[in-house]
């Protein structure tokens, strides 16, 4: 069997976890071929860790494209559109983690993938319910509401909160910081960009998906609740995320979700929508 050649762009918390899993758990089906990071030391360090040598680290994205059949983007929302565009135009499949960077260009992505015979994979990330949302969306959806609840300290440095004059240190009870369209939430709260973007893409779009962002001193985990009203019934999910030990901005479940998607790509039996 030919092994799927995988290249990873961005060797931080997510990229490193995926590289380790590919080498350790998927060695029969996949081969890690290239690692690229703007900070070359990151790619070299990861190559040494998983391969014992620095040879997987490549100096540029073009070299990574040449060596890979599936490219995993785990870099940044600023770069994900350019990375996806280049990968797809070379006919390479891409898994995108920085979803916020491509959400407004999803039609272009789809056309590029179609024209070049390539595929785009977007894992569910740190939320539960994408499976049911996709199924319900085949019928009719009336409403999708995402409620994100985080400790006030998580919103430190968020420009929108500072401009609104909210004193995070003084919040004693759950306080709504934002309520509105996903399209505006991703602009005001870049840290929530991936959850809102993935939910919007899987469902009724950024213009119709509603988002509420709440600061509560009573919570220590990042909580995402999703409420869906559809003609197939009402759906409610709640995810209480534990944070990734290497990057407190990233939920551990988001990493596992990418691994689960990789498993789906590599294994013959696919379960779930
Ligand atoms: N889809 C989801 O649910 C989800 C969840 C968490 C994080 N993310 C996103 O995934 C991405 C990676 O997250 P992480 O926790 O691993 O971040 P991280 O900061 O730990 O690592 C990112 C790495 O990418 C590198 N990088 C940045 N820009 C680059 C570029 N243009 N080309 C090559 N390398 C580049 C950085 O040097 C760094 O080593 C982020 O954009 C994050 O927002 C998505």
XYZ file of C-alpha atoms and ligand atoms in Angstrom, residues 9-15 36-39 42 73-77 79 83 96-99 123-126 193-195 198 246-247 249-251 254-255, ligand 1:
82
model
C 3.069 23.876 8.037
C 3.393 25.387 11.509
C 5.259 23.335 14.105
C 3.692 24.733 17.290
C 1.281 23.016 19.686
C -1.021 21.497 17.034
C 1.620 20.783 14.361
C 7.910 23.932 7.645
C 7.753 26.797 10.114
C 8.514 30.499 9.733
C 10.762 29.908 12.718
C 10.765 24.961 15.434
C -1.922 23.917 7.950
C -1.392 24.649 11.669
C 0.253 28.052 11.332
C -1.895 31.186 11.595
C -5.126 32.778 10.390
C -1.369 32.857 6.451
C -1.119 28.382 2.210
C -6.928 23.677 7.576
C -6.739 24.443 11.299
C -6.698 28.273 11.081
C -10.265 28.287 9.747
C -11.852 19.406 11.561
C -14.670 20.171 14.023
C -12.149 21.658 16.476
C -13.046 22.426 20.071
C -12.406 32.940 15.346
C -11.973 29.213 14.634
C -14.987 27.970 16.591
C -16.207 26.319 11.595
C 1.889 23.676 25.189
C -0.461 26.515 24.230
C -4.982 29.453 23.752
C -5.611 26.094 22.084
C -8.069 23.503 23.391
C -9.079 20.743 18.800
C -5.855 18.760 18.454
N -9.712 24.770 14.206
C -9.636 24.846 15.515
O -10.517 24.440 16.257
C -8.410 25.443 16.149
C -8.203 25.314 17.525
C -7.075 25.857 18.066
C -6.166 26.545 17.270
N -6.416 26.673 15.947
C -5.493 27.423 15.063
O -4.458 26.566 14.604
C -3.271 27.319 14.407
C -2.110 26.655 15.150
O -2.393 26.617 16.535
P -1.252 26.250 17.593
O -1.889 26.149 18.937
O -0.444 25.119 17.094
O -0.364 27.602 17.522
P 1.149 27.794 17.972
O 1.305 29.268 18.176
O 1.515 26.878 19.064
O 2.007 27.367 16.659
C 1.939 28.022 15.439
C 3.271 27.797 14.709
O 3.121 28.247 13.349
C 4.254 29.014 12.983
N 3.823 29.940 11.926
C 3.097 31.069 12.046
N 2.871 31.620 10.835
C 3.461 30.804 9.929
C 3.561 30.816 8.513
N 3.023 31.805 7.790
N 4.233 29.823 7.896
C 4.794 28.819 8.632
N 4.737 28.744 9.967
C 4.071 29.727 10.611
C 4.716 29.685 14.258
O 6.090 30.029 14.175
C 4.441 28.581 15.302
O 5.557 27.731 15.454
C -3.567 28.747 14.899
O -3.891 29.578 13.792
C -4.780 28.568 15.777
O -5.623 29.716 15.793
C -7.497 26.120 15.374
